Amino acid sequence: MQEKKQPYGTVLIKADSILKYLSSTDKPQSLQQIAKETELTSSTALKILDTLQLIGYVQKDEETKKFRLGRSIIKYANKALNQTEIKDLAQPFLEKLREQTTETVHMGILDQSSIIYITKLESFNPVSLYSRVGKAIPLYCSAMGKSILADQTDEQIEVYLNNHTLVKKTENTITTKEGFMKEIHEIRKNGYAFDNEEHEADIFCVGASITVNGKNYGAFSVSVPKYRITDEFITQIIENVLACKRGIESELG
């Protein structure tokens, strides 16, 4: 009978059991309760908690002496969701969007003052776009970027505008604060954003953000060569984009 291989670093498994327990409850927990639920001795649980607290995975209330998840692990969890899980979760909805429109579909995540492409589904039609996974584009002149900014407060957008020059990428790029805020109000009203040749000449995009309970998970868009655009086609794309947005956000809860 083959001997079962023991994992290296069993303390990590014990730490994981503590983190799992803390993530399963909304309230801070005492050392005694944590030790009981994880089947650890109080002394072992305390040593692990002290280390987790040191690296920011756990926070301790000095008055109540109770523990809860720390900001560091929450930051990493959110980053992982943005980069990996949201991509996998959204994939079937994005594929359906491409089938409906037959055009190029992008998905991106917010990275400071840019959108980073994390997915690109190529158009079924002849088209040449300079976009690629990993490329960063500005927020102010892209459908995805503007839709994410529209989910922020006026004060947050004001900070963004004060710290970023609206460089004229094409003849259609919005370069004034007044014009940009007018655009933001339209996006909030409609639930989607346009990039009318604002980032790249001859390319029209319809995009929407993915925001649930005040947290943004990124955005997606449909990109179409301007010569294929008609009023009827724009209406169809808008309907498809809004349906895709509802589907993804519903999956996120």
Short mmCIF file of C-alpha atoms in Angstrom, two decimals:
data_model
loop_
_atom_site.label_atom_id
_atom_site.label_comp_id
_atom_site.label_asym_id
_atom_site.label_seq_id
_atom_site.Cartn_x
_atom_site.Cartn_y
_atom_site.Cartn_z
CA MET A 1 0.00 0.00 0.00
CA GLN A 2 1.48 3.31 -1.08
CA GLU A 3 2.02 5.78 1.73
CA LYS A 4 0.03 8.96 1.34
CA LYS A 5 2.30 11.88 0.54
CA GLN A 6 2.22 14.58 3.20
CA PRO A 7 1.96 18.17 1.96
CA TYR A 8 4.87 20.51 2.56
CA GLY A 9 4.13 23.36 4.93
CA THR A 10 1.14 22.10 6.90
CA VAL A 11 1.01 25.45 8.69
CA LEU A 12 -0.27 26.94 5.43
CA ILE A 13 -3.16 24.48 5.47
CA LYS A 14 -3.97 25.54 9.03
CA ALA A 15 -3.76 29.21 8.01
CA ASP A 16 -6.07 28.47 5.10
CA SER A 17 -8.66 26.92 7.44
CA ILE A 18 -8.59 30.12 9.53
CA LEU A 19 -9.00 32.35 6.49
CA LYS A 20 -11.85 30.19 5.17
CA TYR A 21 -13.64 30.46 8.50
CA LEU A 22 -13.19 34.24 8.72
CA SER A 23 -14.45 34.63 5.14
CA SER A 24 -17.58 32.64 5.99
CA THR A 25 -18.76 35.07 8.66
CA ASP A 26 -19.60 38.76 8.53
CA LYS A 27 -18.57 39.53 12.11
CA PRO A 28 -15.12 39.61 13.77
CA GLN A 29 -14.39 36.40 15.70
CA SER A 30 -12.66 35.70 19.00
CA LEU A 31 -9.54 33.55 19.27
CA GLN A 32 -11.49 30.88 21.16
CA GLN A 33 -14.19 30.69 18.48
CA ILE A 34 -11.64 30.53 15.67
CA ALA A 35 -9.72 27.75 17.43
CA LYS A 36 -12.94 25.81 17.99
CA GLU A 37 -14.19 26.12 14.40
CA THR A 38 -10.81 25.20 12.87
CA GLU A 39 -10.06 22.43 15.38
CA LEU A 40 -6.77 24.05 16.38
CA THR A 41 -5.43 24.70 19.84
CA SER A 42 -5.70 28.30 20.98
CA SER A 43 -1.91 28.66 21.10
CA THR A 44 -1.47 27.38 17.52
CA ALA A 45 -4.33 29.52 16.23
CA LEU A 46 -2.87 32.60 17.93
CA LYS A 47 0.59 32.07 16.41
CA ILE A 48 -0.91 31.76 12.93
CA LEU A 49 -3.20 34.75 13.46
CA ASP A 50 -0.27 36.88 14.61
CA THR A 51 1.60 36.03 11.40
CA LEU A 52 -1.47 36.66 9.22
CA GLN A 53 -1.93 39.98 10.97
CA LEU A 54 1.71 40.89 10.31
CA ILE A 55 1.27 40.49 6.54
CA GLY A 56 -2.13 42.16 6.47
CA TYR A 57 -4.28 39.09 5.77
CA VAL A 58 -6.01 39.48 9.13
CA GLN A 59 -6.93 42.52 11.23
CA LYS A 60 -7.32 42.53 15.00
CA ASP A 61 -9.51 44.90 16.97
CA GLU A 62 -7.37 45.90 19.95
CA GLU A 63 -10.43 46.68 22.08
CA THR A 64 -12.47 43.52 21.51
CA LYS A 65 -9.42 41.30 20.68
CA LYS A 66 -11.43 39.84 17.78
CA PHE A 67 -10.16 39.05 14.29
CA ARG A 68 -11.45 39.61 10.76
CA LEU A 69 -10.06 39.47 7.23
CA GLY A 70 -7.48 42.15 6.49
CA ARG A 71 -7.24 44.57 3.59
CA SER A 72 -4.30 42.85 1.88
CA ILE A 73 -6.08 39.58 1.23
CA ILE A 74 -9.21 41.43 0.11
CA LYS A 75 -7.07 43.45 -2.33
CA TYR A 76 -5.53 40.30 -3.79
CA ALA A 77 -8.91 38.58 -3.99
CA ASN A 78 -10.44 41.51 -5.87
CA LYS A 79 -7.46 41.66 -8.23
CA ALA A 80 -7.74 37.95 -8.97
CA LEU A 81 -11.46 38.28 -9.64
CA ASN A 82 -10.92 41.20 -11.99
CA GLN A 83 -8.16 39.50 -13.94
CA THR A 84 -9.32 35.90 -14.07
CA GLU A 85 -12.75 35.04 -12.78
CA ILE A 86 -14.56 37.96 -14.42
CA LYS A 87 -13.02 36.98 -17.75
CA ASP A 88 -14.18 33.37 -17.41
CA LEU A 89 -17.59 34.37 -16.10
CA ALA A 90 -18.21 36.87 -18.90
CA GLN A 91 -16.88 34.68 -21.75
CA PRO A 92 -20.17 33.00 -22.78
CA PHE A 93 -22.01 36.33 -22.72
CA LEU A 94 -19.30 37.97 -24.82
CA GLU A 95 -19.35 35.11 -27.30
CA LYS A 96 -23.12 35.49 -27.67
CA LEU A 97 -22.65 39.23 -28.18
CA ARG A 98 -20.19 38.57 -31.00
CA GLU A 99 -22.60 36.08 -32.60
CA GLN A 100 -25.42 38.63 -32.44
CA THR A 101 -23.43 41.51 -33.88
CA THR A 102 -20.78 39.56 -35.89
CA GLU A 103 -18.34 42.32 -34.87
CA THR A 104 -15.22 42.50 -32.67
CA VAL A 105 -15.90 42.31 -28.92
CA HIS A 106 -13.43 43.52 -26.30
CA MET A 107 -13.37 43.28 -22.53
CA GLY A 108 -11.10 45.33 -20.29
CA ILE A 109 -10.38 46.12 -16.67
CA LEU A 110 -9.54 49.39 -14.98
CA ASP A 111 -5.86 49.93 -14.28
CA GLN A 112 -5.35 53.35 -12.69
CA SER A 113 -6.16 55.78 -15.54
CA SER A 114 -6.37 53.24 -18.36
CA ILE A 115 -8.34 50.29 -19.62
CA ILE A 116 -6.34 47.10 -20.14
CA TYR A 117 -7.71 44.67 -22.72
CA ILE A 118 -8.08 41.20 -21.19
CA THR A 119 -10.22 39.64 -23.95
CA LYS A 120 -10.60 40.15 -27.68
CA LEU A 121 -13.08 38.16 -29.77
CA GLU A 122 -12.37 38.76 -33.44
CA SER A 123 -15.07 39.90 -35.85
CA PHE A 124 -16.59 37.43 -38.31
CA ASN A 125 -16.25 40.17 -40.93
CA PRO A 126 -13.17 41.65 -42.64
CA VAL A 127 -11.72 44.25 -40.28
CA SER A 128 -8.34 45.55 -39.13
CA LEU A 129 -8.09 46.79 -35.54
CA TYR A 130 -4.92 47.70 -33.67
CA SER A 131 -6.25 46.38 -30.37
CA ARG A 132 -4.64 43.40 -28.63
CA VAL A 133 -4.88 41.70 -25.25
CA GLY A 134 -2.66 43.52 -22.77
CA LYS A 135 -2.83 46.87 -24.56
CA ALA A 136 -3.75 49.93 -22.46
CA ILE A 137 -6.02 52.69 -23.77
CA PRO A 138 -7.13 55.96 -22.10
CA LEU A 139 -10.42 56.18 -20.24
CA TYR A 140 -11.62 59.50 -21.67
CA CYS A 141 -11.72 58.53 -25.36
CA SER A 142 -12.89 54.90 -25.22
CA ALA A 143 -16.39 53.48 -24.81
CA MET A 144 -15.25 51.13 -22.05
CA GLY A 145 -13.35 53.85 -20.21
CA LYS A 146 -16.14 56.40 -20.38
CA SER A 147 -18.70 53.86 -19.18
CA ILE A 148 -16.55 53.08 -16.12
CA LEU A 149 -16.02 56.78 -15.38
CA ALA A 150 -19.79 57.32 -15.62
CA ASP A 151 -20.24 54.93 -12.68
CA GLN A 152 -18.06 57.17 -10.53
CA THR A 153 -19.14 60.34 -8.72
CA ASP A 154 -18.79 63.80 -10.22
CA GLU A 155 -16.10 64.50 -7.62
CA GLN A 156 -14.08 61.45 -8.66
CA ILE A 157 -14.37 62.41 -12.32
CA GLU A 158 -13.28 65.96 -11.48
CA VAL A 159 -10.12 64.57 -9.86
CA TYR A 160 -9.49 62.47 -12.96
CA LEU A 161 -9.95 65.44 -15.30
CA ASN A 162 -7.71 67.65 -13.17
CA ASN A 163 -4.92 65.08 -13.37
CA HIS A 164 -5.20 64.04 -17.02
CA THR A 165 -4.97 66.13 -20.15
CA LEU A 166 -7.62 65.22 -22.71
CA VAL A 167 -5.27 64.74 -25.64
CA LYS A 168 -6.84 64.95 -29.07
CA LYS A 169 -6.42 61.46 -30.56
CA THR A 170 -8.67 62.14 -33.57
CA GLU A 171 -10.85 64.96 -34.87
CA ASN A 172 -13.73 63.60 -32.76
CA THR A 173 -11.95 63.33 -29.38
CA ILE A 174 -13.71 65.30 -26.64
CA THR A 175 -11.10 67.63 -25.12
CA THR A 176 -13.10 70.00 -22.88
CA LYS A 177 -14.33 69.32 -19.34
CA GLU A 178 -17.75 70.72 -20.19
CA GLY A 179 -18.13 68.50 -23.22
CA PHE A 180 -16.86 65.48 -21.35
CA MET A 181 -19.25 65.91 -18.40
CA LYS A 182 -22.16 66.34 -20.84
CA GLU A 183 -21.12 63.00 -22.35
CA ILE A 184 -20.95 61.39 -18.89
CA HIS A 185 -24.50 62.48 -18.05
CA GLU A 186 -25.75 60.92 -21.30
CA ILE A 187 -23.99 57.65 -20.50
CA ARG A 188 -25.54 57.55 -17.02
CA LYS A 189 -28.97 58.15 -18.52
CA ASN A 190 -28.62 55.52 -21.26
CA GLY A 191 -26.54 52.83 -19.57
CA TYR A 192 -24.02 52.60 -22.42
CA ALA A 193 -21.26 54.69 -24.01
CA PHE A 194 -20.16 55.51 -27.54
CA ASP A 195 -16.67 55.91 -28.94
CA ASN A 196 -17.49 57.75 -32.15
CA GLU A 197 -14.02 57.66 -33.77
CA GLU A 198 -12.64 59.31 -30.63
CA HIS A 199 -9.73 56.94 -30.03
CA GLU A 200 -9.15 55.52 -33.50
CA ALA A 201 -10.30 56.97 -36.82
CA ASP A 202 -13.00 55.05 -38.71
CA ILE A 203 -13.90 52.87 -35.69
CA PHE A 204 -17.22 53.17 -33.84
CA CYS A 205 -17.70 51.42 -30.48
CA VAL A 206 -20.60 50.80 -28.12
CA GLY A 207 -19.54 49.88 -24.59
CA ALA A 208 -20.92 49.30 -21.11
CA SER A 209 -19.45 48.91 -17.65
CA ILE A 210 -19.88 45.94 -15.33
CA THR A 211 -20.68 47.32 -11.88
CA VAL A 212 -22.45 45.50 -9.05
CA ASN A 213 -23.14 46.94 -5.58
CA GLY A 214 -20.85 49.87 -6.27
CA LYS A 215 -17.88 47.69 -7.31
CA ASN A 216 -16.63 47.84 -10.88
CA TYR A 217 -15.40 44.64 -12.50
CA GLY A 218 -14.44 46.13 -15.86
CA ALA A 219 -16.25 46.90 -19.10
CA PHE A 220 -16.82 45.51 -22.59
CA SER A 221 -17.53 46.91 -26.03
CA VAL A 222 -18.42 46.12 -29.62
CA SER A 223 -16.14 47.72 -32.24
CA VAL A 224 -17.36 48.30 -35.80
CA PRO A 225 -15.76 49.94 -38.86
CA LYS A 226 -17.60 53.21 -39.42
CA TYR A 227 -18.59 52.29 -43.00
CA ARG A 228 -20.72 49.39 -41.66
CA ILE A 229 -22.64 51.59 -39.24
CA THR A 230 -26.31 52.41 -39.84
CA ASP A 231 -28.95 53.74 -37.42
CA GLU A 232 -30.64 50.34 -37.46
CA PHE A 233 -27.37 48.53 -36.72
CA ILE A 234 -26.53 50.91 -33.86
CA THR A 235 -29.93 50.24 -32.30
CA GLN A 236 -29.35 46.49 -32.59
CA ILE A 237 -25.89 46.71 -31.03
CA ILE A 238 -27.19 48.83 -28.14
CA GLU A 239 -29.89 46.25 -27.39
CA ASN A 240 -27.35 43.42 -27.53
CA VAL A 241 -24.84 45.30 -25.33
CA LEU A 242 -27.46 46.08 -22.67
CA ALA A 243 -28.62 42.44 -22.65
CA CYS A 244 -25.00 41.30 -22.26
CA LYS A 245 -24.50 43.76 -19.41
CA ARG A 246 -27.61 42.48 -17.60
CA GLY A 247 -26.48 38.88 -18.02
CA ILE A 248 -22.97 39.40 -16.66
CA GLU A 249 -24.13 41.56 -13.74
CA SER A 250 -26.82 39.01 -12.90
CA GLU A 251 -24.15 36.29 -12.67
CA LEU A 252 -22.15 38.52 -10.33
CA GLY A 253 -25.18 38.82 -8.06
#
